[in-house]
mmCIF file of C-alpha atoms and ligand atoms in Angstrom:
data_model
loop_
_atom_site.group_PDB
_atom_site.id
_atom_site.type_symbol
_atom_site.label_atom_id
_atom_site.label_comp_id
_atom_site.label_asym_id
_atom_site.label_seq_id
_atom_site.Cartn_x
_atom_site.Cartn_y
_atom_site.Cartn_z
ATOM 1 C CA MET A 1074 44.619 -26.375 55.508
ATOM 2 C CA TYR A 1075 47.727 -27.781 54.184
ATOM 3 C CA ILE A 1076 49.464 -27.485 50.816
ATOM 4 C CA ASP A 1077 52.099 -30.308 49.539
ATOM 5 C CA THR A 1078 54.254 -28.304 46.848
ATOM 6 C CA HIS A 1079 56.184 -31.594 45.994
ATOM 7 C CA CYS A 1080 54.859 -35.151 45.809
ATOM 8 C CA HIS A 1081 55.368 -38.011 43.298
ATOM 9 C CA ILE A 1082 51.831 -39.668 43.379
ATOM 10 C CA ASN A 1083 52.751 -40.461 39.625
ATOM 11 C CA SER A 1084 55.674 -42.775 41.024
ATOM 12 C CA GLU A 1085 55.497 -46.487 40.538
ATOM 13 C CA GLU A 1086 55.056 -46.730 44.350
ATOM 14 C CA LEU A 1087 52.289 -44.334 44.935
ATOM 15 C CA HIS A 1088 50.368 -44.572 41.516
ATOM 16 C CA PRO A 1089 48.745 -47.869 42.132
ATOM 17 C CA ASP A 1090 47.027 -46.299 45.476
ATOM 18 C CA SER A 1091 46.757 -42.844 43.986
ATOM 19 C CA ARG A 1092 42.761 -42.478 44.455
ATOM 20 C CA ALA A 1093 43.128 -43.696 48.098
ATOM 21 C CA ILE A 1094 46.311 -41.538 48.562
ATOM 22 C CA ILE A 1095 44.491 -38.486 47.242
ATOM 23 C CA THR A 1096 41.387 -39.110 49.638
ATOM 24 C CA ARG A 1097 43.458 -39.590 52.518
ATOM 25 C CA ALA A 1098 45.115 -36.284 51.754
ATOM 26 C CA LYS A 1099 41.693 -34.404 51.424
ATOM 27 C CA ILE A 1100 40.538 -35.771 54.805
ATOM 28 C CA ALA A 1101 43.796 -34.537 56.348
ATOM 29 C CA GLY A 1102 43.209 -31.058 55.043
ATOM 30 C CA VAL A 1103 45.542 -31.120 52.288
ATOM 31 C CA HIS A 1104 43.887 -28.975 49.682
ATOM 32 C CA MET A 1105 46.592 -28.281 47.083
ATOM 33 C CA MET A 1106 49.438 -30.619 45.816
ATOM 34 C CA VAL A 1107 51.851 -30.406 43.048
ATOM 35 C CA ILE A 1108 52.732 -33.530 41.339
ATOM 36 C CA VAL A 1109 56.320 -33.345 39.989
ATOM 37 C CA GLY A 1110 57.688 -35.071 37.046
ATOM 38 C CA CYS A 1111 61.225 -36.507 36.718
ATOM 39 C CA ASP A 1112 61.445 -37.583 33.083
ATOM 40 C CA TYR A 1113 59.211 -37.292 30.077
ATOM 41 C CA GLU A 1114 56.673 -39.972 30.820
ATOM 42 C CA ASP A 1115 56.551 -39.383 34.554
ATOM 43 C CA SER A 1116 55.674 -35.728 33.661
ATOM 44 C CA CYS A 1117 52.791 -36.862 31.330
ATOM 45 C CA GLU A 1118 51.564 -38.858 34.123
ATOM 46 C CA ALA A 1119 51.598 -36.014 36.428
ATOM 47 C CA VAL A 1120 49.694 -33.728 34.089
ATOM 48 C CA ALA A 1121 47.055 -36.751 33.523
ATOM 49 C CA MET A 1122 46.564 -37.290 37.434
ATOM 50 C CA ALA A 1123 46.185 -33.365 37.743
ATOM 51 C CA GLU A 1124 43.602 -33.392 35.147
ATOM 52 C CA ASN A 1125 41.774 -36.316 36.462
ATOM 53 C CA PHE A 1126 41.767 -35.099 40.014
ATOM 54 C CA GLN A 1127 41.374 -31.540 39.717
ATOM 55 C CA GLN A 1128 38.516 -31.311 42.166
ATOM 56 C CA TYR A 1129 41.161 -32.298 44.861
ATOM 57 C CA GLY A 1130 43.412 -29.393 44.054
ATOM 58 C CA LEU A 1131 46.152 -31.384 42.184
ATOM 59 C CA TYR A 1132 48.538 -29.414 39.824
ATOM 60 C CA ALA A 1133 51.522 -30.741 37.968
ATOM 61 C CA SER A 1134 55.069 -29.759 37.327
ATOM 62 C CA ILE A 1135 57.149 -30.892 34.168
ATOM 63 C CA GLY A 1136 60.830 -31.631 33.906
ATOM 64 C CA ILE A 1137 64.128 -33.837 33.593
ATOM 65 C CA HIS A 1138 65.488 -34.883 36.950
ATOM 66 C CA PRO A 1139 69.248 -34.593 37.122
ATOM 67 C CA HIS A 1140 69.268 -38.240 37.718
ATOM 68 C CA GLU A 1141 67.789 -38.591 34.178
ATOM 69 C CA ALA A 1142 70.024 -36.086 32.536
ATOM 70 C CA LYS A 1143 72.143 -38.639 30.562
ATOM 71 C CA ARG A 1144 68.992 -39.922 28.721
ATOM 72 C CA TYR A 1145 68.119 -36.692 27.141
ATOM 73 C CA ASP A 1146 70.081 -34.517 24.807
ATOM 74 C CA ALA A 1147 67.201 -32.068 24.489
ATOM 75 C CA ILE A 1148 64.065 -31.088 25.921
ATOM 76 C CA PRO A 1149 61.299 -33.620 25.031
ATOM 77 C CA PRO A 1150 59.639 -31.523 22.009
ATOM 78 C CA GLU A 1151 56.276 -32.438 23.363
ATOM 79 C CA PHE A 1152 56.971 -30.407 26.677
ATOM 80 C CA SER A 1153 56.286 -27.279 24.491
ATOM 81 C CA ARG A 1154 52.686 -28.419 24.131
ATOM 82 C CA ILE A 1155 52.352 -29.912 27.486
ATOM 83 C CA VAL A 1156 53.631 -26.719 29.263
ATOM 84 C CA LYS A 1157 50.376 -24.854 28.082
ATOM 85 C CA ASP A 1158 48.219 -27.518 29.987
ATOM 86 C CA LYS A 1159 46.271 -25.235 32.555
ATOM 87 C CA ARG A 1160 47.191 -27.645 35.378
ATOM 88 C CA VAL A 1161 50.784 -27.232 34.606
ATOM 89 C CA VAL A 1162 52.314 -24.873 37.224
ATOM 90 C CA ALA A 1163 56.128 -25.171 37.205
ATOM 91 C CA VAL A 1164 59.089 -26.623 35.270
ATOM 92 C CA GLY A 1165 60.819 -29.174 37.665
ATOM 93 C CA GLU A 1166 62.247 -31.033 39.220
ATOM 94 C CA ILE A 1167 65.410 -29.852 37.593
ATOM 95 C CA GLY A 1168 68.861 -29.129 38.836
ATOM 96 C CA LEU A 1169 72.131 -30.759 39.685
ATOM 97 C CA ASP A 1170 72.965 -33.767 41.933
ATOM 98 C CA TYR A 1171 76.369 -34.457 42.716
ATOM 99 C CA HIS A 1172 75.508 -36.482 45.921
ATOM 100 C CA TYR A 1173 74.613 -39.628 43.730
ATOM 101 C CA ASP A 1174 76.080 -38.539 40.231
ATOM 102 C CA ASN A 1175 73.592 -40.777 38.323
ATOM 103 C CA SER A 1176 74.525 -38.759 35.104
ATOM 104 C CA PRO A 1177 77.749 -37.152 34.435
ATOM 105 C CA ARG A 1178 77.852 -33.472 35.618
ATOM 106 C CA ASP A 1179 78.400 -31.994 32.067
ATOM 107 C CA ALA A 1180 74.967 -33.711 31.196
ATOM 108 C CA GLN A 1181 73.319 -32.659 34.223
ATOM 109 C CA LYS A 1182 74.462 -28.854 33.523
ATOM 110 C CA ARG A 1183 73.376 -28.947 29.885
ATOM 111 C CA ILE A 1184 69.877 -30.266 30.362
ATOM 112 C CA PHE A 1185 69.559 -28.073 33.569
ATOM 113 C CA GLU A 1186 70.473 -25.012 31.433
ATOM 114 C CA LEU A 1187 68.003 -26.061 28.780
ATOM 115 C CA GLN A 1188 65.178 -26.077 30.958
ATOM 116 C CA LEU A 1189 65.987 -22.825 32.685
ATOM 117 C CA ARG A 1190 65.705 -21.401 29.368
ATOM 118 C CA PHE A 1191 62.537 -23.214 28.596
ATOM 119 C CA ALA A 1192 61.080 -21.927 31.765
ATOM 120 C CA GLU A 1193 61.975 -18.488 30.917
ATOM 121 C CA ASP A 1194 60.407 -18.635 27.361
ATOM 122 C CA ASN A 1195 57.095 -20.103 28.876
ATOM 123 C CA ASN A 1196 57.093 -17.565 31.708
ATOM 124 C CA MET A 1197 56.961 -20.457 34.281
ATOM 125 C CA PRO A 1198 58.490 -20.984 37.823
ATOM 126 C CA VAL A 1199 61.030 -23.539 38.429
ATOM 127 C CA ILE A 1200 61.313 -26.476 40.936
ATOM 128 C CA LEU A 1201 64.981 -27.187 41.711
ATOM 129 C CA HIS A 1202 66.635 -30.020 43.054
ATOM 130 C CA ILE A 1203 70.216 -29.234 44.107
ATOM 131 C CA ARG A 1204 72.129 -31.725 46.081
ATOM 132 C CA ASP A 1205 75.706 -31.118 46.960
ATOM 133 C CA ALA A 1206 75.963 -28.845 44.110
ATOM 134 C CA MET A 1207 75.220 -25.351 45.436
ATOM 135 C CA GLU A 1208 78.210 -23.728 44.090
ATOM 136 C CA ASP A 1209 77.604 -24.610 40.460
ATOM 137 C CA ALA A 1210 74.097 -24.357 40.902
ATOM 138 C CA LEU A 1211 74.025 -20.765 41.959
ATOM 139 C CA GLU A 1212 76.670 -20.098 39.209
ATOM 140 C CA ILE A 1213 74.222 -20.961 36.708
ATOM 141 C CA LEU A 1214 71.236 -19.645 38.429
ATOM 142 C CA THR A 1215 72.653 -16.126 38.734
ATOM 143 C CA THR A 1216 72.473 -15.655 34.960
ATOM 144 C CA HIS A 1217 68.611 -16.668 35.066
ATOM 145 C CA ARG A 1218 67.808 -14.165 37.978
ATOM 146 C CA GLY A 1219 64.283 -13.331 36.392
ATOM 147 C CA LEU A 1220 62.934 -16.742 37.124
ATOM 148 C CA LYS A 1221 60.798 -17.782 40.210
ATOM 149 C CA MET A 1222 62.735 -20.474 41.703
ATOM 150 C CA LEU A 1223 61.698 -22.990 44.420
ATOM 151 C CA PHE A 1224 64.589 -24.875 46.180
ATOM 152 C CA HIS A 1225 62.789 -28.196 46.764
ATOM 153 C CA CYS A 1226 64.029 -29.982 49.834
ATOM 154 C CA TYR A 1227 66.406 -27.170 50.748
ATOM 155 C CA SER A 1228 69.787 -28.428 51.892
ATOM 156 C CA GLY A 1229 72.211 -25.343 51.632
ATOM 157 C CA GLY A 1230 72.183 -24.714 55.302
ATOM 158 C CA ILE A 1231 72.276 -21.144 56.794
ATOM 159 C CA GLU A 1232 75.575 -20.900 54.405
ATOM 160 C CA TYR A 1233 73.683 -20.454 51.267
ATOM 161 C CA LEU A 1234 70.371 -18.986 52.626
ATOM 162 C CA ASP A 1235 71.274 -15.319 52.177
ATOM 163 C CA GLU A 1236 72.172 -15.977 48.268
ATOM 164 C CA VAL A 1237 69.239 -18.151 47.685
ATOM 165 C CA ILE A 1238 66.680 -15.496 49.090
ATOM 166 C CA GLY A 1239 68.813 -12.726 47.708
ATOM 167 C CA MET A 1240 67.592 -14.148 44.315
ATOM 168 C CA GLY A 1241 64.386 -14.212 45.570
ATOM 169 C CA GLY A 1242 64.578 -18.367 45.852
ATOM 170 C CA MET A 1243 61.822 -19.879 47.829
ATOM 171 C CA CYS A 1244 62.821 -22.644 50.251
ATOM 172 C CA ALA A 1245 60.540 -25.847 50.613
ATOM 173 C CA PHE A 1246 61.081 -28.043 53.740
ATOM 174 C CA GLY A 1247 59.994 -31.607 54.028
ATOM 175 C CA GLY A 1248 59.914 -34.574 56.596
ATOM 176 C CA ALA A 1249 63.989 -34.494 57.091
ATOM 177 C CA LEU A 1250 62.915 -31.571 59.577
ATOM 178 C CA THR A 1251 61.631 -34.144 61.995
ATOM 179 C CA TRP A 1252 64.210 -36.741 61.931
ATOM 180 C CA GLY A 1253 66.173 -35.467 65.183
ATOM 181 C CA ASN A 1254 69.593 -36.096 63.651
ATOM 182 C CA LYS A 1255 72.476 -33.565 62.470
ATOM 183 C CA ALA A 1256 70.968 -32.926 59.201
ATOM 184 C CA SER A 1257 67.591 -32.049 60.821
ATOM 185 C CA GLU A 1258 69.331 -29.620 63.467
ATOM 186 C CA SER A 1259 70.898 -27.685 60.502
ATOM 187 C CA LEU A 1260 67.597 -27.614 58.744
ATOM 188 C CA CYS A 1261 65.771 -26.467 61.754
ATOM 189 C CA ALA A 1262 68.220 -23.490 62.035
ATOM 190 C CA VAL A 1263 67.237 -22.455 58.752
ATOM 191 C CA VAL A 1264 63.735 -22.791 59.604
ATOM 192 C CA ARG A 1265 64.157 -20.328 62.515
ATOM 193 C CA LYS A 1266 66.192 -17.935 60.551
ATOM 194 C CA ILE A 1267 64.441 -17.732 57.048
ATOM 195 C CA PRO A 1268 62.079 -14.750 56.518
ATOM 196 C CA ALA A 1269 58.473 -16.179 56.599
ATOM 197 C CA GLU A 1270 57.820 -15.177 53.190
ATOM 198 C CA TYR A 1271 60.273 -17.553 51.599
ATOM 199 C CA MET A 1272 58.964 -20.797 53.050
ATOM 200 C CA LEU A 1273 57.004 -23.497 51.693
ATOM 201 C CA CYS A 1274 56.388 -27.127 52.705
ATOM 202 C CA GLU A 1275 56.381 -30.400 50.968
ATOM 203 C CA THR A 1276 56.670 -34.222 51.358
ATOM 204 C CA ASP A 1277 58.584 -35.361 48.329
ATOM 205 C CA SER A 1278 56.271 -38.680 48.774
ATOM 206 C CA PRO A 1279 57.075 -41.524 48.516
ATOM 207 C CA TYR A 1280 60.356 -40.427 49.902
ATOM 208 C CA MET A 1281 61.639 -38.581 53.027
ATOM 209 C CA SER A 1282 58.881 -39.737 55.473
ATOM 210 C CA PRO A 1283 58.605 -37.615 58.522
ATOM 211 C CA VAL A 1284 58.385 -39.077 62.133
ATOM 212 C CA PRO A 1285 56.418 -41.146 63.204
ATOM 213 C CA PHE A 1286 56.418 -42.771 59.569
ATOM 214 C CA ARG A 1287 60.032 -42.655 59.086
ATOM 215 C CA GLY A 1288 61.322 -45.689 56.999
ATOM 216 C CA LYS A 1289 57.575 -46.251 55.655
ATOM 217 C CA ARG A 1290 56.116 -44.822 52.516
ATOM 218 C CA ASN A 1291 55.506 -41.158 52.437
ATOM 219 C CA GLU A 1292 52.289 -39.413 51.172
ATOM 220 C CA PRO A 1293 50.768 -36.075 50.701
ATOM 221 C CA ALA A 1294 48.480 -36.435 54.023
ATOM 222 C CA TYR A 1295 51.870 -36.443 55.968
ATOM 223 C CA VAL A 1296 52.697 -32.825 55.302
ATOM 224 C CA LYS A 1297 51.061 -31.787 58.432
ATOM 225 C CA TYR A 1298 53.954 -33.145 60.333
ATOM 226 C CA VAL A 1299 56.338 -30.790 58.447
ATOM 227 C CA TYR A 1300 53.949 -27.894 59.472
ATOM 228 C CA GLU A 1301 53.809 -28.776 63.050
ATOM 229 C CA ALA A 1302 57.674 -28.977 63.015
ATOM 230 C CA ILE A 1303 57.873 -25.639 61.724
ATOM 231 C CA SER A 1304 55.221 -24.210 63.782
ATOM 232 C CA ARG A 1305 57.216 -25.535 66.988
ATOM 233 C CA GLU A 1306 60.449 -24.124 65.555
ATOM 234 C CA ARG A 1307 59.249 -20.729 64.765
ATOM 235 C CA ASN A 1308 56.956 -20.714 67.719
ATOM 236 C CA ILE A 1309 53.830 -19.584 65.912
ATOM 237 C CA PRO A 1310 50.428 -21.170 65.888
ATOM 238 C CA LEU A 1311 49.884 -23.636 63.446
ATOM 239 C CA GLY A 1312 46.841 -21.713 61.882
ATOM 240 C CA GLU A 1313 49.099 -18.557 61.465
ATOM 241 C CA LEU A 1314 51.737 -20.837 59.581
ATOM 242 C CA SER A 1315 49.268 -22.476 57.309
ATOM 243 C CA ALA A 1316 47.930 -18.986 56.354
ATOM 244 C CA ILE A 1317 51.475 -17.667 55.655
ATOM 245 C CA ILE A 1318 52.409 -20.987 53.558
ATOM 246 C CA GLU A 1319 49.168 -20.682 51.587
ATOM 247 C CA GLY A 1320 49.878 -17.091 50.625
ATOM 248 C CA ASN A 1321 53.433 -17.973 49.719
ATOM 249 C CA ALA A 1322 52.293 -20.771 47.594
ATOM 250 C CA LYS A 1323 49.515 -18.891 45.744
ATOM 251 C CA ARG A 1324 51.983 -16.070 44.968
ATOM 252 C CA PHE A 1325 54.914 -18.478 43.831
ATOM 253 C CA PHE A 1326 52.497 -20.554 41.634
ATOM 254 C CA GLY A 1327 50.256 -17.859 40.514
ATOM 255 C CA TRP A 1328 47.049 -19.459 42.037
ATOM 256 C CA GLU A 1329 44.059 -17.352 42.340
HETATM 257 ZN ZN1 LIG B 1219 64.206 -34.056 44.361
HETATM 258 ZN ZN1 LIG B 1220 61.009 -34.987 44.214
#
């Protein structure tokens, strides 16, 4: 059984086929998925889908992505109500993205901080999107150490791993593990080193497709290729890995 801790079935690319995508995920053995929001509308859609397909193990995360930071001076007031929905399991994805810099950095930091406080006030874990911004992100996060944190699409390499797990941060790995390039070599090194209790798996679909679907549209059913890559790197049987990840996800999201 597999868990996809980060997918965008609510996105324009996947939404029209969501029913088929969710069915294929179930057939592939994916029994829990977290649909992640990137702005207000997207977050509402994530919650609606998690409600509509709850028998398939769908949950939602609500948040403003750093790319969208420039559109928000404050957290949408409706988030205070939506966060209480029983399918909402995290605040995210939130963070800093200095790779694309789609929003000015001060705007990214401001909405990031506001959402960290919002998560604390609502006793929610956070799903973090940090790209080329580890120094600034860790500086901000050290003042929020009480939060449960998931570094989605972890890209801090071995360099930042100790600091991240020192704060109790979980690292989620995706399709990039399978790409066979320099970035995946560095990710595989992290996968071999990280203590088992800090690992999670994700697709970030429709993006980040694993081999053999690289360059095509990703979907939660393909999370099994991520599990297989980790099982190879750590040299542990797939069944054992899947039990470890399941325990980690349940602990992190507070699932029974
Ligand atoms: Zn992301
Ligand atoms: Zn994402």
